mmCIF file of C-alpha atoms and ligand atoms in Angstrom:
data_model
loop_
_atom_site.group_PDB
_atom_site.id
_atom_site.type_symbol
_atom_site.label_atom_id
_atom_site.label_comp_id
_atom_site.label_asym_id
_atom_site.label_seq_id
_atom_site.Cartn_x
_atom_site.Cartn_y
_atom_site.Cartn_z
ATOM 1 C CA MET O 1 14.289 -44.384 43.593
ATOM 2 C CA LEU O 2 11.260 -43.576 41.468
ATOM 3 C CA ASN O 3 10.561 -47.281 41.081
ATOM 4 C CA TYR O 4 10.258 -47.762 44.881
ATOM 5 C CA HIS O 5 7.907 -44.853 45.063
ATOM 6 C CA ILE O 6 5.803 -46.228 42.215
ATOM 7 C CA TYR O 7 5.767 -49.645 43.881
ATOM 8 C CA PHE O 8 4.554 -48.076 47.113
ATOM 9 C CA LEU O 9 1.735 -46.243 45.305
ATOM 10 C CA TYR O 10 0.795 -49.480 43.589
ATOM 11 C CA LEU O 11 0.585 -51.411 46.876
ATOM 12 C CA GLN O 12 -1.480 -48.699 48.459
ATOM 13 C CA LYS O 13 -3.924 -48.831 45.571
ATOM 14 C CA LYS O 14 -4.079 -52.610 45.574
ATOM 15 C CA TYR O 15 -5.536 -52.658 49.070
ATOM 16 C CA GLU O 16 -8.028 -49.938 48.313
ATOM 17 C CA MET O 17 -9.518 -51.630 45.268
ATOM 18 C CA SER O 18 -13.265 -52.124 45.368
ATOM 19 C CA GLU O 19 -14.446 -51.192 41.876
ATOM 20 C CA SER O 20 -17.360 -53.135 40.392
ATOM 21 C CA PHE O 21 -15.526 -53.616 37.098
ATOM 22 C CA ASP O 22 -12.019 -54.949 37.429
ATOM 23 C CA ILE O 23 -9.773 -54.918 34.386
ATOM 24 C CA ARG O 24 -7.737 -57.816 35.814
ATOM 25 C CA LYS O 25 -10.816 -60.030 35.727
ATOM 26 C CA TRP O 26 -11.400 -58.970 32.133
ATOM 27 C CA PHE O 27 -7.894 -60.137 31.255
ATOM 28 C CA GLU O 28 -8.753 -63.548 32.704
ATOM 29 C CA ASN O 29 -11.970 -64.232 30.791
ATOM 30 C CA ARG O 30 -12.049 -61.590 27.990
ATOM 31 C CA GLU O 31 -15.657 -62.423 27.323
ATOM 32 C CA GLU O 32 -17.223 -59.024 27.605
ATOM 33 C CA LEU O 33 -16.316 -56.444 24.959
ATOM 34 C CA LEU O 34 -13.969 -53.981 26.676
ATOM 35 C CA VAL O 35 -15.070 -50.446 25.904
ATOM 36 C CA ILE O 36 -12.781 -47.577 26.819
ATOM 37 C CA SER O 37 -14.044 -44.108 26.092
ATOM 38 C CA GLY O 38 -13.467 -40.499 27.052
ATOM 39 C CA PRO O 39 -11.849 -37.393 25.669
ATOM 40 C CA CYS O 40 -8.694 -37.307 23.612
ATOM 41 C CA SER O 41 -7.457 -34.684 26.083
ATOM 42 C CA VAL O 42 -8.783 -33.750 29.470
ATOM 43 C CA GLU O 43 -9.378 -30.010 29.028
ATOM 44 C CA SER O 44 -11.407 -28.767 31.977
ATOM 45 C CA ARG O 45 -13.365 -30.120 34.929
ATOM 46 C CA GLU O 46 -16.662 -29.245 33.226
ATOM 47 C CA GLN O 47 -15.690 -30.977 29.988
ATOM 48 C CA LEU O 48 -14.586 -34.171 31.733
ATOM 49 C CA MET O 49 -17.600 -34.355 34.059
ATOM 50 C CA ALA O 50 -20.080 -33.704 31.244
ATOM 51 C CA THR O 51 -18.444 -36.346 29.068
ATOM 52 C CA ALA O 52 -18.221 -38.856 31.919
ATOM 53 C CA ALA O 53 -21.877 -38.237 32.835
ATOM 54 C CA GLY O 54 -22.895 -38.997 29.229
ATOM 55 C CA LEU O 55 -20.755 -42.128 29.163
ATOM 56 C CA SER O 56 -22.233 -43.360 32.438
ATOM 57 C CA GLU O 57 -25.505 -43.803 30.500
ATOM 58 C CA ILE O 58 -23.866 -46.426 28.303
ATOM 59 C CA ASP O 59 -23.587 -49.788 30.083
ATOM 60 C CA LYS O 60 -20.851 -51.020 27.785
ATOM 61 C CA VAL O 61 -18.379 -48.302 28.759
ATOM 62 C CA LYS O 62 -16.344 -49.512 31.718
ATOM 63 C CA VAL O 63 -13.179 -47.479 31.429
ATOM 64 C CA LEU O 64 -12.835 -43.707 31.222
ATOM 65 C CA ARG O 65 -9.864 -42.562 29.169
ATOM 66 C CA GLY O 66 -8.380 -39.080 29.238
ATOM 67 C CA GLY O 67 -5.147 -37.731 27.805
ATOM 68 C CA ILE O 68 -3.260 -35.721 30.425
ATOM 69 C CA TRP O 69 0.040 -35.302 28.572
ATOM 70 C CA LYS O 70 -0.388 -35.048 24.821
ATOM 71 C CA PRO O 71 2.328 -35.957 22.343
ATOM 72 C CA ARG O 72 1.833 -33.339 19.623
ATOM 73 C CA THR O 73 3.368 -33.142 16.196
ATOM 74 C CA ARG O 74 4.028 -29.384 16.398
ATOM 75 C CA PRO O 75 5.287 -27.612 19.545
ATOM 76 C CA ASP O 76 2.684 -24.824 19.573
ATOM 77 C CA ALA O 77 -0.289 -27.175 20.003
ATOM 78 C CA PHE O 78 -2.099 -27.938 23.295
ATOM 79 C CA GLU O 79 0.180 -30.328 25.173
ATOM 80 C CA GLY O 80 -2.212 -31.466 27.853
ATOM 81 C CA ILE O 81 -3.550 -30.081 31.097
ATOM 82 C CA GLY O 82 -1.124 -32.034 33.329
ATOM 83 C CA GLU O 83 -1.543 -32.940 36.993
ATOM 84 C CA GLU O 84 -4.734 -30.929 37.560
ATOM 85 C CA GLY O 85 -6.536 -33.136 35.071
ATOM 86 C CA LEU O 86 -5.718 -36.205 37.143
ATOM 87 C CA LYS O 87 -7.735 -34.769 40.036
ATOM 88 C CA TRP O 88 -10.769 -34.520 37.751
ATOM 89 C CA MET O 89 -10.193 -38.060 36.509
ATOM 90 C CA GLN O 90 -10.237 -39.201 40.130
ATOM 91 C CA GLU O 91 -13.423 -37.264 40.768
ATOM 92 C CA ALA O 92 -15.116 -38.742 37.688
ATOM 93 C CA LYS O 93 -14.048 -42.194 38.791
ATOM 94 C CA GLN O 94 -15.526 -41.763 42.242
ATOM 95 C CA ARG O 95 -18.705 -40.261 40.900
ATOM 96 C CA TYR O 96 -19.435 -42.744 38.108
ATOM 97 C CA GLY O 97 -17.521 -45.879 39.087
ATOM 98 C CA PHE O 98 -15.408 -46.108 35.944
ATOM 99 C CA GLN O 99 -11.907 -47.425 35.973
ATOM 100 C CA THR O 100 -9.585 -44.747 34.632
ATOM 101 C CA MET O 101 -6.869 -44.866 32.028
ATOM 102 C CA THR O 102 -4.283 -42.446 30.703
ATOM 103 C CA GLU O 103 -1.248 -42.317 28.442
ATOM 104 C CA VAL O 104 2.214 -42.325 29.976
ATOM 105 C CA ALA O 105 5.420 -41.533 28.134
ATOM 106 C CA VAL O 106 7.990 -41.084 30.915
ATOM 107 C CA PRO O 107 8.377 -42.496 34.469
ATOM 108 C CA GLU O 108 7.204 -39.194 36.016
ATOM 109 C CA HIS O 109 3.857 -39.648 34.254
ATOM 110 C CA VAL O 110 3.538 -43.124 35.749
ATOM 111 C CA GLU O 111 4.241 -41.848 39.240
ATOM 112 C CA MET O 112 1.740 -39.034 38.962
ATOM 113 C CA ALA O 113 -0.953 -41.183 37.333
ATOM 114 C CA LEU O 114 -0.730 -43.780 40.110
ATOM 115 C CA ARG O 115 -0.739 -41.074 42.754
ATOM 116 C CA TYR O 116 -4.170 -40.049 41.493
ATOM 117 C CA GLY O 117 -5.539 -43.569 41.378
ATOM 118 C CA ILE O 118 -5.366 -44.148 37.620
ATOM 119 C CA ASP O 119 -6.152 -47.867 37.142
ATOM 120 C CA ILE O 120 -4.781 -48.606 33.693
ATOM 121 C CA LEU O 121 -1.972 -47.077 31.645
ATOM 122 C CA TRP O 122 -1.361 -47.005 27.936
ATOM 123 C CA VAL O 123 1.832 -46.385 26.026
ATOM 124 C CA GLY O 124 1.230 -44.224 22.966
ATOM 125 C CA ALA O 125 2.148 -44.899 19.350
ATOM 126 C CA ARG O 126 4.915 -42.303 19.339
ATOM 127 C CA THR O 127 6.525 -43.739 22.465
ATOM 128 C CA VAL O 128 6.387 -47.354 21.293
ATOM 129 C CA VAL O 129 8.703 -46.512 18.374
ATOM 130 C CA ASN O 130 11.474 -45.817 20.873
ATOM 131 C CA PRO O 131 12.768 -48.884 22.749
ATOM 132 C CA PHE O 132 14.736 -46.673 25.182
ATOM 133 C CA SER O 133 11.533 -44.952 26.301
ATOM 134 C CA VAL O 134 9.620 -48.211 26.507
ATOM 135 C CA GLN O 135 12.402 -49.780 28.563
ATOM 136 C CA GLU O 136 12.406 -46.832 30.938
ATOM 137 C CA LEU O 137 8.669 -47.199 31.461
ATOM 138 C CA ALA O 138 9.056 -50.938 31.980
ATOM 139 C CA GLU O 139 11.824 -50.418 34.551
ATOM 140 C CA CYS O 140 9.791 -47.983 36.575
ATOM 141 C CA LEU O 141 6.831 -50.380 36.658
ATOM 142 C CA LYS O 142 8.944 -53.346 37.828
ATOM 143 C CA GLY O 143 7.416 -55.160 40.765
ATOM 144 C CA THR O 144 3.938 -53.710 40.226
ATOM 145 C CA ASP O 145 1.073 -55.354 38.452
ATOM 146 C CA VAL O 146 -0.373 -52.239 36.871
ATOM 147 C CA PRO O 147 -2.348 -53.160 33.732
ATOM 148 C CA VAL O 148 -0.712 -51.650 30.652
ATOM 149 C CA PHE O 149 -1.923 -51.441 27.067
ATOM 150 C CA VAL O 150 0.657 -50.989 24.342
ATOM 151 C CA LYS O 151 -0.447 -49.140 21.218
ATOM 152 C CA ASN O 152 0.999 -50.147 17.897
ATOM 153 C CA PRO O 153 3.943 -47.978 16.823
ATOM 154 C CA ILE O 154 3.136 -45.383 14.145
ATOM 155 C CA ALA O 155 5.292 -47.351 11.688
ATOM 156 C CA PRO O 156 3.906 -50.660 10.403
ATOM 157 C CA ASP O 157 6.412 -52.794 12.277
ATOM 158 C CA VAL O 158 4.994 -55.770 14.139
ATOM 159 C CA LYS O 159 8.341 -56.564 15.776
ATOM 160 C CA LEU O 160 8.563 -53.126 17.358
ATOM 161 C CA TRP O 161 5.047 -53.576 18.747
ATOM 162 C CA LEU O 162 5.871 -57.042 20.029
ATOM 163 C CA GLY O 163 9.179 -55.789 21.432
ATOM 164 C CA ALA O 164 7.404 -53.187 23.563
ATOM 165 C CA ILE O 165 5.049 -55.865 24.894
ATOM 166 C CA GLU O 166 8.020 -58.089 25.683
ATOM 167 C CA ARG O 167 9.772 -55.266 27.528
ATOM 168 C CA MET O 168 6.695 -54.894 29.745
ATOM 169 C CA GLU O 169 6.646 -58.648 30.299
ATOM 170 C CA GLY O 170 10.325 -58.526 31.138
ATOM 171 C CA ALA O 171 9.466 -56.128 33.955
ATOM 172 C CA GLY O 172 7.153 -58.787 35.377
ATOM 173 C CA LEU O 173 3.850 -57.182 34.408
ATOM 174 C CA LYS O 174 1.068 -59.730 34.109
ATOM 175 C CA HIS O 175 -1.757 -57.741 32.564
ATOM 176 C CA ILE O 176 -0.623 -56.468 29.192
ATOM 177 C CA GLY O 177 -2.884 -55.735 26.258
ATOM 178 C CA ALA O 178 -2.374 -54.304 22.782
ATOM 179 C CA ILE O 179 -4.222 -51.477 21.072
ATOM 180 C CA HIS O 180 -4.457 -51.389 17.311
ATOM 181 C CA ARG O 181 -4.655 -47.702 16.300
ATOM 182 C CA GLY O 182 -3.588 -47.861 12.671
ATOM 183 C CA PHE O 183 -0.368 -46.881 10.921
ATOM 184 C CA SER O 184 0.959 -43.703 9.459
ATOM 185 C CA SER O 185 1.282 -43.871 5.688
ATOM 186 C CA TYR O 186 2.260 -41.678 2.776
ATOM 187 C CA ASP O 187 -0.249 -43.396 0.521
ATOM 188 C CA GLU O 188 -3.597 -41.698 0.026
ATOM 189 C CA THR O 189 -6.116 -43.524 2.191
ATOM 190 C CA PRO O 190 -9.453 -42.422 3.591
ATOM 191 C CA TYR O 191 -8.059 -43.047 7.069
ATOM 192 C CA ARG O 192 -5.885 -40.907 9.318
ATOM 193 C CA ASN O 193 -3.937 -44.046 10.132
ATOM 194 C CA ALA O 194 -4.308 -46.951 7.725
ATOM 195 C CA PRO O 195 -5.659 -49.977 9.623
ATOM 196 C CA LEU O 196 -3.427 -52.563 7.852
ATOM 197 C CA TRP O 197 -5.397 -55.345 9.540
ATOM 198 C CA GLU O 198 -2.709 -57.841 8.551
ATOM 199 C CA ILE O 199 -0.417 -56.401 11.237
ATOM 200 C CA PRO O 200 -2.649 -57.003 14.294
ATOM 201 C CA ILE O 201 -3.465 -60.387 12.742
ATOM 202 C CA GLU O 202 0.252 -61.157 12.582
ATOM 203 C CA LEU O 203 0.689 -60.018 16.190
ATOM 204 C CA LEU O 204 -2.081 -62.414 17.189
ATOM 205 C CA ARG O 205 -0.583 -65.216 15.157
ATOM 206 C CA LEU O 206 2.686 -64.752 17.037
ATOM 207 C CA ARG O 207 1.053 -64.141 20.409
ATOM 208 C CA ARG O 208 -2.409 -65.688 20.763
ATOM 209 C CA ASP O 209 -2.352 -64.776 24.461
ATOM 210 C CA VAL O 210 -2.174 -60.984 24.079
ATOM 211 C CA PRO O 211 -5.626 -59.378 24.006
ATOM 212 C CA VAL O 212 -5.963 -56.853 21.195
ATOM 213 C CA ILE O 213 -8.510 -54.046 21.171
ATOM 214 C CA THR O 214 -9.130 -51.448 18.468
ATOM 215 C CA ASP O 215 -8.779 -47.677 18.748
ATOM 216 C CA ILE O 216 -11.167 -46.773 15.952
ATOM 217 C CA SER O 217 -10.827 -43.025 16.581
ATOM 218 C CA HIS O 218 -7.159 -42.818 15.639
ATOM 219 C CA ILE O 219 -7.621 -45.178 12.706
ATOM 220 C CA CYS O 220 -10.450 -43.080 11.235
ATOM 221 C CA GLY O 221 -9.446 -39.535 12.100
ATOM 222 C CA CYS O 222 -13.005 -38.450 11.293
ATOM 223 C CA ARG O 223 -16.476 -39.247 12.587
ATOM 224 C CA GLU O 224 -17.892 -40.474 9.292
ATOM 225 C CA LEU O 225 -15.822 -43.659 9.155
ATOM 226 C CA LEU O 226 -16.210 -44.752 12.775
ATOM 227 C CA GLN O 227 -19.298 -46.926 12.352
ATOM 228 C CA GLU O 228 -17.875 -48.875 9.446
ATOM 229 C CA VAL O 229 -14.459 -49.424 11.028
ATOM 230 C CA ALA O 230 -16.070 -50.467 14.321
ATOM 231 C CA GLN O 231 -18.044 -53.132 12.449
ATOM 232 C CA THR O 232 -14.941 -54.322 10.602
ATOM 233 C CA ALA O 233 -13.078 -54.570 13.911
ATOM 234 C CA LEU O 234 -15.894 -56.666 15.382
ATOM 235 C CA ASP O 235 -15.885 -58.875 12.298
ATOM 236 C CA MET O 236 -12.138 -59.327 12.807
ATOM 237 C CA GLY O 237 -12.847 -60.506 16.346
ATOM 238 C CA THR O 238 -11.616 -57.492 18.293
ATOM 239 C CA LEU O 239 -11.883 -57.843 22.060
ATOM 240 C CA GLY O 240 -12.704 -54.204 22.652
ATOM 241 C CA PHE O 241 -12.687 -50.602 21.570
ATOM 242 C CA MET O 242 -11.023 -47.375 22.490
ATOM 243 C CA ILE O 243 -13.200 -44.506 21.260
ATOM 244 C CA GLU O 244 -12.681 -40.809 21.872
ATOM 245 C CA THR O 245 -15.726 -38.916 23.137
ATOM 246 C CA HIS O 246 -16.226 -35.288 24.086
ATOM 247 C CA ASN O 247 -19.260 -33.348 25.295
ATOM 248 C CA ASP O 248 -18.605 -30.712 22.612
ATOM 249 C CA PRO O 249 -16.422 -32.403 19.965
ATOM 250 C CA ASP O 250 -16.353 -29.498 17.517
ATOM 251 C CA HIS O 251 -14.583 -27.378 20.102
ATOM 252 C CA ALA O 252 -12.188 -30.035 21.358
ATOM 253 C CA LEU O 253 -8.616 -28.813 21.796
ATOM 254 C CA THR O 254 -7.211 -31.962 20.199
ATOM 255 C CA ASP O 255 -8.530 -34.398 17.598
ATOM 256 C CA ALA O 256 -11.779 -32.451 17.155
ATOM 257 C CA LYS O 257 -12.661 -34.133 13.863
ATOM 258 C CA GLN O 258 -12.674 -37.655 15.229
ATOM 259 C CA GLN O 259 -14.390 -37.220 18.585
ATOM 260 C CA ILE O 260 -18.097 -37.901 19.047
ATOM 261 C CA THR O 261 -20.554 -37.180 21.832
ATOM 262 C CA PRO O 262 -21.469 -39.955 24.273
ATOM 263 C CA GLU O 263 -24.993 -39.840 22.775
ATOM 264 C CA SER O 264 -23.625 -40.579 19.288
ATOM 265 C CA LEU O 265 -21.589 -43.412 20.752
ATOM 266 C CA LYS O 266 -24.709 -44.932 22.256
ATOM 267 C CA LYS O 267 -26.440 -44.759 18.863
ATOM 268 C CA ALA O 268 -23.426 -46.220 17.104
ATOM 269 C CA PHE O 269 -23.432 -49.222 19.449
ATOM 270 C CA SER O 270 -27.070 -49.909 18.723
ATOM 271 C CA LYS O 271 -26.239 -50.234 14.997
ATOM 272 C CA LEU O 272 -23.412 -52.722 15.418
ATOM 273 C CA THR O 273 -23.810 -56.427 14.747
ATOM 274 C CA PHE O 274 -22.058 -58.502 17.379
ATOM 275 C CA LYS O 275 -20.830 -61.842 16.137
ATOM 276 C CA LYS O 276 -19.853 -65.136 17.700
ATOM 277 C CA LYS O 277 -16.128 -65.769 18.001
ATOM 278 C CA LYS O 278 -16.356 -69.498 17.483
ATOM 279 C CA VAL O 279 -18.115 -71.524 14.831
ATOM 280 C CA ASP O 280 -20.633 -74.119 16.069
ATOM 281 C CA ALA O 281 -19.182 -77.601 15.872
ATOM 282 C CA ASP O 282 -22.036 -78.743 13.622
ATOM 283 C CA ALA O 283 -21.424 -76.105 10.937
ATOM 284 C CA VAL O 284 -21.040 -78.737 8.190
ATOM 285 C CA VAL O 285 -21.281 -76.259 5.351
ATOM 286 C CA LEU O 286 -18.418 -74.218 6.732
ATOM 287 C CA GLN O 287 -16.320 -77.302 7.291
ATOM 288 C CA SER O 288 -16.734 -78.452 3.714
ATOM 289 C CA LEU O 289 -15.950 -74.971 2.365
ATOM 290 C CA ARG O 290 -12.817 -74.884 4.482
ATOM 291 C CA LYS O 291 -11.781 -78.252 3.116
ATOM 292 C CA GLU O 292 -12.202 -76.842 -0.383
ATOM 293 C CA ILE O 293 -10.051 -73.837 0.530
ATOM 294 C CA ASP O 294 -7.333 -76.106 1.929
ATOM 295 C CA GLU O 295 -7.280 -78.080 -1.332
ATOM 296 C CA ILE O 296 -7.050 -74.905 -3.408
ATOM 297 C CA ASP O 297 -4.195 -73.663 -1.215
ATOM 298 C CA ASP O 298 -2.354 -76.947 -1.814
ATOM 299 C CA GLU O 299 -2.779 -76.480 -5.564
ATOM 300 C CA LEU O 300 -1.563 -72.892 -5.302
ATOM 301 C CA LEU O 301 1.560 -73.983 -3.428
ATOM 302 C CA ASN O 302 2.296 -76.672 -5.989
ATOM 303 C CA LEU O 303 1.888 -74.167 -8.806
ATOM 304 C CA ILE O 304 4.156 -71.618 -7.129
ATOM 305 C CA ALA O 305 6.826 -74.286 -6.601
ATOM 306 C CA LYS O 306 6.492 -75.324 -10.254
ATOM 307 C CA ARG O 307 6.795 -71.706 -11.345
ATOM 308 C CA MET O 308 9.977 -71.268 -9.295
ATOM 309 C CA TYR O 309 11.476 -74.358 -10.908
ATOM 310 C CA VAL O 310 10.862 -72.910 -14.388
ATOM 311 C CA SER O 311 12.191 -69.577 -13.213
ATOM 312 C CA GLU O 312 15.443 -71.201 -12.090
ATOM 313 C CA GLN O 313 15.844 -72.709 -15.561
ATOM 314 C CA ILE O 314 15.357 -69.260 -17.071
ATOM 315 C CA GLY O 315 18.028 -68.042 -14.635
ATOM 316 C CA GLU O 316 20.458 -70.675 -15.933
ATOM 317 C CA PHE O 317 19.761 -69.605 -19.500
ATOM 318 C CA LYS O 318 20.386 -65.933 -18.644
ATOM 319 C CA LYS O 319 23.665 -66.853 -16.967
ATOM 320 C CA GLN O 320 24.895 -68.842 -19.943
ATOM 321 C CA HIS O 321 23.945 -66.084 -22.366
ATOM 322 C CA LYS O 322 25.191 -63.281 -20.087
ATOM 323 C CA VAL O 323 21.839 -61.557 -19.960
ATOM 324 C CA THR O 324 20.791 -59.430 -16.951
ATOM 325 C CA VAL O 325 18.488 -61.135 -14.489
ATOM 326 C CA LEU O 326 16.047 -58.242 -14.337
ATOM 327 C CA GLN O 327 14.315 -57.713 -17.653
ATOM 328 C CA MET O 328 12.330 -54.591 -16.871
ATOM 329 C CA ASP O 329 10.276 -54.349 -20.077
ATOM 330 C CA ARG O 330 9.184 -57.952 -19.849
ATOM 331 C CA TRP O 331 8.311 -57.608 -16.129
ATOM 332 C CA LYS O 332 6.294 -54.453 -16.789
ATOM 333 C CA GLN O 333 4.346 -56.221 -19.532
ATOM 334 C CA VAL O 334 3.771 -59.386 -17.469
ATOM 335 C CA LEU O 335 2.514 -57.423 -14.473
ATOM 336 C CA GLU O 336 0.136 -55.326 -16.579
ATOM 337 C CA ASP O 337 -1.278 -58.427 -18.260
ATOM 338 C CA HIS O 338 -1.767 -60.215 -14.952
ATOM 339 C CA ILE O 339 -3.519 -57.244 -13.386
ATOM 340 C CA ASN O 340 -5.875 -56.974 -16.377
ATOM 341 C CA LYS O 341 -6.629 -60.669 -16.341
ATOM 342 C CA GLY O 342 -7.126 -60.590 -12.587
ATOM 343 C CA VAL O 343 -9.537 -57.662 -12.799
ATOM 344 C CA ASN O 344 -11.515 -59.495 -15.502
ATOM 345 C CA LEU O 345 -11.801 -62.405 -13.078
ATOM 346 C CA GLY O 346 -13.222 -60.107 -10.426
ATOM 347 C CA LEU O 347 -9.996 -59.787 -8.396
ATOM 348 C CA ASN O 348 -8.701 -56.634 -6.777
ATOM 349 C CA ASP O 349 -5.989 -54.962 -8.911
ATOM 350 C CA GLU O 350 -3.843 -53.954 -5.914
ATOM 351 C CA SER O 351 -3.931 -57.478 -4.511
ATOM 352 C CA VAL O 352 -2.965 -59.053 -7.855
ATOM 353 C CA LYS O 353 -0.120 -56.556 -8.101
ATOM 354 C CA GLU O 354 1.157 -57.363 -4.611
ATOM 355 C CA ILE O 355 0.936 -61.127 -5.115
ATOM 356 C CA PHE O 356 2.943 -61.004 -8.337
ATOM 357 C CA GLU O 357 5.452 -58.564 -6.926
ATOM 358 C CA ILE O 358 6.232 -61.066 -4.176
ATOM 359 C CA ILE O 359 6.440 -63.959 -6.636
ATOM 360 C CA HIS O 360 8.635 -61.937 -8.981
ATOM 361 C CA LYS O 361 10.967 -60.884 -6.174
ATOM 362 C CA ASP O 362 11.437 -64.528 -5.188
ATOM 363 C CA SER O 363 12.089 -65.462 -8.831
ATOM 364 C CA ILE O 364 14.732 -62.750 -9.142
ATOM 365 C CA ASP O 365 16.407 -63.847 -5.901
ATOM 366 C CA ARG O 366 16.648 -67.388 -7.236
ATOM 367 C CA GLN O 367 18.212 -66.219 -10.480
ATOM 368 C CA LEU O 368 20.866 -64.066 -8.822
HETATM 369 C C1 PEP K 1 -4.481 -40.774 22.034
HETATM 370 O O1 PEP K 1 -4.979 -41.873 22.334
HETATM 371 O O2 PEP K 1 -5.030 -39.693 22.253
HETATM 372 C C2 PEP K 1 -3.197 -40.786 21.319
HETATM 373 C C3 PEP K 1 -2.379 -39.753 21.311
HETATM 374 O O3 PEP K 1 -3.024 -41.919 20.679
HETATM 375 P P1 PEP K 1 -1.873 -42.455 19.698
HETATM 376 O O4 PEP K 1 -0.689 -42.703 20.560
HETATM 377 O O5 PEP K 1 -2.502 -43.698 19.179
HETATM 378 O O6 PEP K 1 -1.667 -41.421 18.630
HETATM 379 MN MN1 MN K 2 -6.433 -38.379 20.308
#
């Protein structure tokens, strides 16, 4: 029943569309950097209008975001303003010509968001971890062509992220994007959510066609890191940003530490270096360096294969002499030596450790 209602709202909206910026066109060419900005949570009419007014001074911002229902870790925190906030989103849209975007977690959110003319939806990191919830959202959107962005799940699991995208595709949606917002981690990192760039890279490797943008606010968790992470994201070829802004960030009801004013956002943009996505065909120097890299990679592969062959022989020896496969003292010593040697060669200790852990694990598997 809800799906029919949602479909009706979608059709109604489709015939009313006359915005200058159209997210569907962006999906087709993806040339312009997509900038989505606005408060973490919509708190009051004044707050949203003041923030939207500031953002309207920044040409790059095309989409106004605003959290209406907030997934909070603890139950006593502000859980969002609800339906009333959607009216203000609609007002801000009419006044400043933004497209609007909000987070949905259950079908009722979708229905209400569409009723108030929200143009784009996103599925939050806490929802994406639950395939039942994602499927429910997908079902209720069936038949519509509402643009949906899927945030990465809080856990570093590329398959879960991909699965949520596939569920949306399964419902027939044609405009689906991904938002990289970092991953929860127990390790000490300067970030609120560790970026683990290798995960969005892996998503792109598997699905070249899915546009990925970067939510630098939830990666950083604080203002100080935003500029640097924004530059890294651009260097990684991001297609856009989601950035939380607030007219009075220090007094924000949610995510106060990471929100910035629209004025600061404008300044931050002016300090970014935008780079070309493609290398000029005549970049001979780059081509020859890449050839060198390819040759080194070949050598590395040959060496790893050679190492595995020796390792198998060691395995045979251990079997014959009834010695355990894992020799902890030796492994500890080998790893320490390699890390020291690596550091002396100017390599990163963590990376050397990870590389040899993978190699060692493969060796052990072969000896078992
Ligand atoms: C948000 O964008 O405000 C939000 C709650 O995001 P996430 O799902 O990435 O935590
Ligand atoms: Mn937030």
